[in-house]
Every structure is written in structure tokens, then in C-alpha cells.
Short mmCIF file of C-alpha atoms in Angstrom, two decimals:
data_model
loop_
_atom_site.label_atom_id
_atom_site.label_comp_id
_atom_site.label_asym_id
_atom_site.label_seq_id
_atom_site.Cartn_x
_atom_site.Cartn_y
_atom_site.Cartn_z
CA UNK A 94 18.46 57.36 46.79
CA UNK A 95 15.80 54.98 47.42
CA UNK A 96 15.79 52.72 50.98
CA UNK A 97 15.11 49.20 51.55
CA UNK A 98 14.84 47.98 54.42
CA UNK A 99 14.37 44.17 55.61
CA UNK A 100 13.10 42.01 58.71
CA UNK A 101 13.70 40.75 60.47
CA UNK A 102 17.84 40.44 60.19
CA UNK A 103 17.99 37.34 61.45
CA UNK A 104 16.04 33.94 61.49
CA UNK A 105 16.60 30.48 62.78
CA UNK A 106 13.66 27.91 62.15
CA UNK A 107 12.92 24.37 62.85
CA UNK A 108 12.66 22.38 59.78
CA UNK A 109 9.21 22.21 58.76
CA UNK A 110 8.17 26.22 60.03
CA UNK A 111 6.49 28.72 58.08
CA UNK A 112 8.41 32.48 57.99
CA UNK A 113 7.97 35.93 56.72
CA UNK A 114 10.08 37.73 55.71
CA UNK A 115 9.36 41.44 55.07
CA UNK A 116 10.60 44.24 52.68
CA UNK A 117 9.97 47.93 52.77
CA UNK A 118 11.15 50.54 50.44
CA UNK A 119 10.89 54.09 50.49
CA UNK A 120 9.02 55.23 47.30
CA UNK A 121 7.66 53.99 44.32
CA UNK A 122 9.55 51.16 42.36
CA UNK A 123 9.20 49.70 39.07
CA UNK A 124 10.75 46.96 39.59
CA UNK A 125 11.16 44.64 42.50
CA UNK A 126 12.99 41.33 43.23
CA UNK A 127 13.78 38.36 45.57
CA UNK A 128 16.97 36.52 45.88
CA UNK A 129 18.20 34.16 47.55
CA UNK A 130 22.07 33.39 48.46
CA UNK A 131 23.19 30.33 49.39
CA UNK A 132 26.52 29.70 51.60
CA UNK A 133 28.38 29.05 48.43
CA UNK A 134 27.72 32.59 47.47
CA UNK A 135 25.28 31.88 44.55
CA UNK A 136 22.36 34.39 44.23
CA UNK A 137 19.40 32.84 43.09
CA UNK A 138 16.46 34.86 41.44
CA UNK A 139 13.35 34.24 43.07
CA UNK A 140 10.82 36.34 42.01
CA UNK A 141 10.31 39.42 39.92
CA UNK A 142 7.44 41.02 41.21
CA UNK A 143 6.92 44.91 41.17
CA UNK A 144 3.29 43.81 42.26
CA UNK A 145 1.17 41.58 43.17
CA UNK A 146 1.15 37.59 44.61
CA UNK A 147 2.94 35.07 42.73
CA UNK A 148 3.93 31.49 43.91
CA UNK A 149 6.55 28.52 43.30
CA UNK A 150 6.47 25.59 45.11
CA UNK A 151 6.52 26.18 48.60
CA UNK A 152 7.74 30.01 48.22
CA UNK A 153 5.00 32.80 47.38
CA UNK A 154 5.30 36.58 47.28
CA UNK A 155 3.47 39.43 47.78
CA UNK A 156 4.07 43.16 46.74
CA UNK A 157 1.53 45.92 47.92
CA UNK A 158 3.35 48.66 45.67
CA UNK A 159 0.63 51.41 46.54
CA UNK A 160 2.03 50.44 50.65
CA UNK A 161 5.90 49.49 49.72
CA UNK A 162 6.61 47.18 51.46
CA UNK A 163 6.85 42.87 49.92
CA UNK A 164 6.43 40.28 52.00
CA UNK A 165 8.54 36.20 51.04
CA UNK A 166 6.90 33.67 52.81
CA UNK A 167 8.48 30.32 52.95
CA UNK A 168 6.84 27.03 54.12
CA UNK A 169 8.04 24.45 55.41
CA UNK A 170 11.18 25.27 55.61
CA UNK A 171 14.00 23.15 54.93
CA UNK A 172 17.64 22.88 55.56
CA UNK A 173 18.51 23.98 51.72
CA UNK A 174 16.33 27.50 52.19
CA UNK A 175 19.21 28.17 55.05
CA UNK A 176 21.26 31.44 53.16
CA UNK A 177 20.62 35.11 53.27
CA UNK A 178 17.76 36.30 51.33
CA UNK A 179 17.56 40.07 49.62
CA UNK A 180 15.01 41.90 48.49
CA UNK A 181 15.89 44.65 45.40
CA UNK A 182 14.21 47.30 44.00
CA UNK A 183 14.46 49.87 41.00
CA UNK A 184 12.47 52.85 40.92
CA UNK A 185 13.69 54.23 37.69
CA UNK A 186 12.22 53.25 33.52
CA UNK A 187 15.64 52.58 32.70
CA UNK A 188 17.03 49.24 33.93
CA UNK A 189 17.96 46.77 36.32
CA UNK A 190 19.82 49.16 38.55
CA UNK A 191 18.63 47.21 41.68
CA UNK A 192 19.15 48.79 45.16
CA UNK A 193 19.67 45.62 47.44
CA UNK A 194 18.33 45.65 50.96
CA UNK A 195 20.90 44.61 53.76
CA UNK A 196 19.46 40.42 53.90
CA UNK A 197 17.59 38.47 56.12
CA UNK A 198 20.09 35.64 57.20
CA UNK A 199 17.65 32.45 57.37
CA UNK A 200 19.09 29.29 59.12
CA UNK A 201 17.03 26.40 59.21
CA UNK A 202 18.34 23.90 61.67
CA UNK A 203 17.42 19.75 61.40
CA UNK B 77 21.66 25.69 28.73
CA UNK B 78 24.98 27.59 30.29
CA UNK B 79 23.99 30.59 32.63
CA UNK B 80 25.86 33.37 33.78
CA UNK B 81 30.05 32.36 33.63
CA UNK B 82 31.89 34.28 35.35
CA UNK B 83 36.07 33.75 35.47
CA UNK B 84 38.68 33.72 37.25
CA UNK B 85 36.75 32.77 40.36
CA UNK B 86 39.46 34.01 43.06
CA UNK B 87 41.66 36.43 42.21
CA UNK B 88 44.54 38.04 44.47
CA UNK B 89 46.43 41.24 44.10
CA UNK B 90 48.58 44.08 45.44
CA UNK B 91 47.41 47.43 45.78
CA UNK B 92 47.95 49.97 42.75
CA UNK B 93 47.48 46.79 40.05
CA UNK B 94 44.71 46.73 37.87
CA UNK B 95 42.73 43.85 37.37
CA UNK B 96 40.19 42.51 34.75
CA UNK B 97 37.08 40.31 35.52
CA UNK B 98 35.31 38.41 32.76
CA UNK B 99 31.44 37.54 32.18
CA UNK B 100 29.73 35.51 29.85
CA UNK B 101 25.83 36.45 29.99
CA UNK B 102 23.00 33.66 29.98
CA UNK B 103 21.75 32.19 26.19
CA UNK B 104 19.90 34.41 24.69
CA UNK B 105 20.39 37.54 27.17
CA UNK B 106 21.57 40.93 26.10
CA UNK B 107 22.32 43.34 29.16
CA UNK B 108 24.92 42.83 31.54
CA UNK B 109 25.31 44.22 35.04
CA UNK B 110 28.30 44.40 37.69
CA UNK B 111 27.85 44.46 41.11
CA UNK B 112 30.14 44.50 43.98
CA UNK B 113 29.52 42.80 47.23
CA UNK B 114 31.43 43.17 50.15
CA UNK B 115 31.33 40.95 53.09
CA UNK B 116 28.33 40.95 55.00
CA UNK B 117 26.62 43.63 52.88
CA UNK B 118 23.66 43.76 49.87
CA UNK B 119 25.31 43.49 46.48
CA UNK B 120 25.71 47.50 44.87
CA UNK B 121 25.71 48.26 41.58
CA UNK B 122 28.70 49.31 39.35
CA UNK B 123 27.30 49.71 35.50
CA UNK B 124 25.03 48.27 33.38
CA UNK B 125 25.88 47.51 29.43
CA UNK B 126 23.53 47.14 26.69
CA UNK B 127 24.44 47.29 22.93
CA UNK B 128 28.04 47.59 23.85
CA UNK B 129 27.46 51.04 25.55
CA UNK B 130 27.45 51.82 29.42
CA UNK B 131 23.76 52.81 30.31
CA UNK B 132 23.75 53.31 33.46
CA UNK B 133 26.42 54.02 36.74
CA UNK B 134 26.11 53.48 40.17
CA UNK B 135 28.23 55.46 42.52
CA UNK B 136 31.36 54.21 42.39
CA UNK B 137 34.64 56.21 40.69
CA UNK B 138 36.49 56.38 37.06
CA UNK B 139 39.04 53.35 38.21
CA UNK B 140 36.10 50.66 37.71
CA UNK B 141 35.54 50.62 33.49
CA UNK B 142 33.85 48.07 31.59
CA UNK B 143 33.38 46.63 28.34
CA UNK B 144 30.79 44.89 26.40
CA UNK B 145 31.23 42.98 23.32
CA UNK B 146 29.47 42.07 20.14
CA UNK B 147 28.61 38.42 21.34
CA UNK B 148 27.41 40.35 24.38
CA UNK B 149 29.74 38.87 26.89
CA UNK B 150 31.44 41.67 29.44
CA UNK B 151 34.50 42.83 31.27
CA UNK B 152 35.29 44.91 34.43
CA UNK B 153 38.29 46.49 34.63
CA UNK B 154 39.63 48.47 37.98
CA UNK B 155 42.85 50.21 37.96
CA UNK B 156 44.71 51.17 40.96
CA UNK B 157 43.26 48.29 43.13
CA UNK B 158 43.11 49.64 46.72
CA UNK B 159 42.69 47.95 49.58
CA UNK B 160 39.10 48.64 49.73
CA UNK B 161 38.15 47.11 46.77
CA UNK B 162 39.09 43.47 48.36
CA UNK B 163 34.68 42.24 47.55
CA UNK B 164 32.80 39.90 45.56
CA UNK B 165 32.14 40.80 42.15
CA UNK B 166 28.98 39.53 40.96
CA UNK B 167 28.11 40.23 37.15
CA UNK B 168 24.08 39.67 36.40
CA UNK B 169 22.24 39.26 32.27
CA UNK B 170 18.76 39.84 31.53
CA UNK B 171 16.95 39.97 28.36
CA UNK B 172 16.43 43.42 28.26
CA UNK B 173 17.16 46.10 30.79
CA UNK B 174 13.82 45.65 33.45
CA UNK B 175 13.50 41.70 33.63
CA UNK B 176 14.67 39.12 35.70
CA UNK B 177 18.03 39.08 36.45
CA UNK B 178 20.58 35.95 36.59
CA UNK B 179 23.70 36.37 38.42
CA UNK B 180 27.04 34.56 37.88
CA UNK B 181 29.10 33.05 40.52
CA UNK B 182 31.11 36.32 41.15
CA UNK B 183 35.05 36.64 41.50
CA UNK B 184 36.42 36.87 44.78
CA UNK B 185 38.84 39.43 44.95
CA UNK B 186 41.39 40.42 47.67
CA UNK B 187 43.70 43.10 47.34
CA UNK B 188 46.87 43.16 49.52
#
């Protein structure tokens, strides 16, 4: 099956830093998402974005499909964005059978 | 606007029961997924229902079974809980199989 790998594993920022976090999968996908889960357990869609840059508020997101690999940046970072954040991908026509990458645990100290 | 319900929210059992989780999709969504996350770990999927029919299976064996009803809302079922199976259970809607998916709460289950 298909790989996804993410970086790095684990992150601790000053409120107010920029990150990147990166995402690389290992072939073609259809289908490609960001999620974030808080320490409640909550996953939170982020972005669907089999390609392509999209933005919202002070999260963006890039995916170079031809490369695979996506790329979450956050700015700014506050103490809310702390939680683990997973990237998921679907190579297949069919569905929303995401393959989850292992999580980059964020923690963004005041 | 309600999104994904999910119920009970903890659940605790003995090994060799069989248990039954319970998901109510987002308004307006039709396809429901289950996922199981253990501790530590990326969610993995279980099965994916659309139209009241199973369309798709992850790897996981004949014990976990679902259901999907008219109104669209879902069940998982596992039989013969083993210890292993102690995870969060996370079911996701979208409208339509390939778009953005919504995830519940999840059940916490331990089996003991």
C-alpha cells in the first residue's frame, strides 16, 4: 500500500513562530488531506487539496502532486494550533479510503 | 447545523463481547467511514458505506461489520472484542465518496 510519511515528528514553537510541516507519499494520490487533532481528540479537516496552494487564515497549503510530497505551513502560531497534525492520502477513484501518516505533534508554548 | 454524532462516547468491555458503535453523519452528507485509532498512531480505515452498501474495506477481519441506514446514519459492530481492539473509533461523512471529510468525536473503547 501507499506510504506517508511526515516531518518532522515533533515540534515545539514559541507563540508567534512560523513552521512547516512536511508530507511525502509514495505514489500518485487523488486525493489528499490535512487534519488537525486537538488534545480532546477532535480531528479537524483542514484542507482538501490533491494539488495545488490554498489558504485560510493564517494556515496555507501546498501540494506538488507531480513531486509527492505537501507542505502545512502555520503562522504565527498560537497556543490553540498545539495538537498533532496528519496528513492523508487516497490514491484510488473510489473513495475516501485515506491512508493517515503517523502526525506531527505541534506544541506551542506561551 | 449538527455535524458528525457519534455515541456512546466511552465504552468498556470484556473480551469475547460484542459491541455496537453508533454514527449520525453531517446534514446533508451521504457516505460514512469508520476508522480506528489506537493510541499514539494515524487513524486506519475499517469500511466505508454509501447507499446502504459496504464499498470499500480496509484490512481489518470479518468480526468488525457495519451497517448503514436509509436516513444514512451508521453502525459498527465487532464481535469477539479482544484485547487488541481497546482504540478510538472515529466514524467520518462526506457528500460523496472523494470530498472532504468530517469526523465525529469517536468512542473510546477499552476492552478488558
Amino acid at each position: 500500500g501507499i506510504q506517508v510519511e511526515q516531518s518532522p515528528p515533533d515540534l515545539i514553537l514559541q507563540e508567534g513562530a512560523n513552521s512547516t510541516l512536511r508530507c511525502n507519499f509514495s505514489d500518485s494520490v487523488n486525493n489528499l488531506q490535512w487534519f488537525h487533532q486537538n488534545p480532546w481528540g477532535q480531528l479537524i479537516n483542514l484542507f482538501y487539496i490533491p494539488s495545488g496552494t490554498k489558504q485560510n487564515g493564517r494556515l496555507s497549503a501546498t501540494t506538488v502532486a507531480t513531486e509527492r510530497y505537501s507542505l502545512l505551513y502555520i503562522s504565527s502560531s498560537q497556543t490553540t494550533d498545539s495538537g498533532v497534525y496528519f496528513c492523508a492520502v487516497d490514491r484510488n477513484n473510489a473513495g475516501n479510503m485515506l491512508t493517515f501518516g503517523g502526525g506531527t505533534r505541534l506544541m506551542v508554548k506561551p | 447545523d449538527a455535524g458528525v454524532t457519534q455515541s456512546p462516547t466511552h465504552l468498556i468491555k470484556t473480551r469475547g463481547q460484542q459491541v455496537t458503535l453508533r454514527c449520525s453523519p453531517k446534514s446533508g452528507h451521504d457516505t460514512v467511514s469508520w476508522y480506528q485509532q489506537a493510541l499514539g498512531q494515524g487513524p486506519q480505515f475499517i469500511f466505508q458505506y454509501y447507499e446502504e452498501e459496504e464499498r470499500q474495506r480496509g484490512n481489518f477481519p470479518d468480526r468488525f461489520s457495519g451497517h448503514q441506514f436509509p436516513n444514512y446514519s451508521s453502525e459498527l459492530n465487532v464481535n469477539a472484542l479482544l484485547l487488541g481492539d481497546s482504540a478510538l473509533y472515529l466514524c467520518a461523512s462526506s457528500l460523496g465518496a472523494r470530498w472532504k471529510l468530517f469526523f465525529g468525536s469517536g468512542t473510546q473503547l477499552s476492552v478488558l
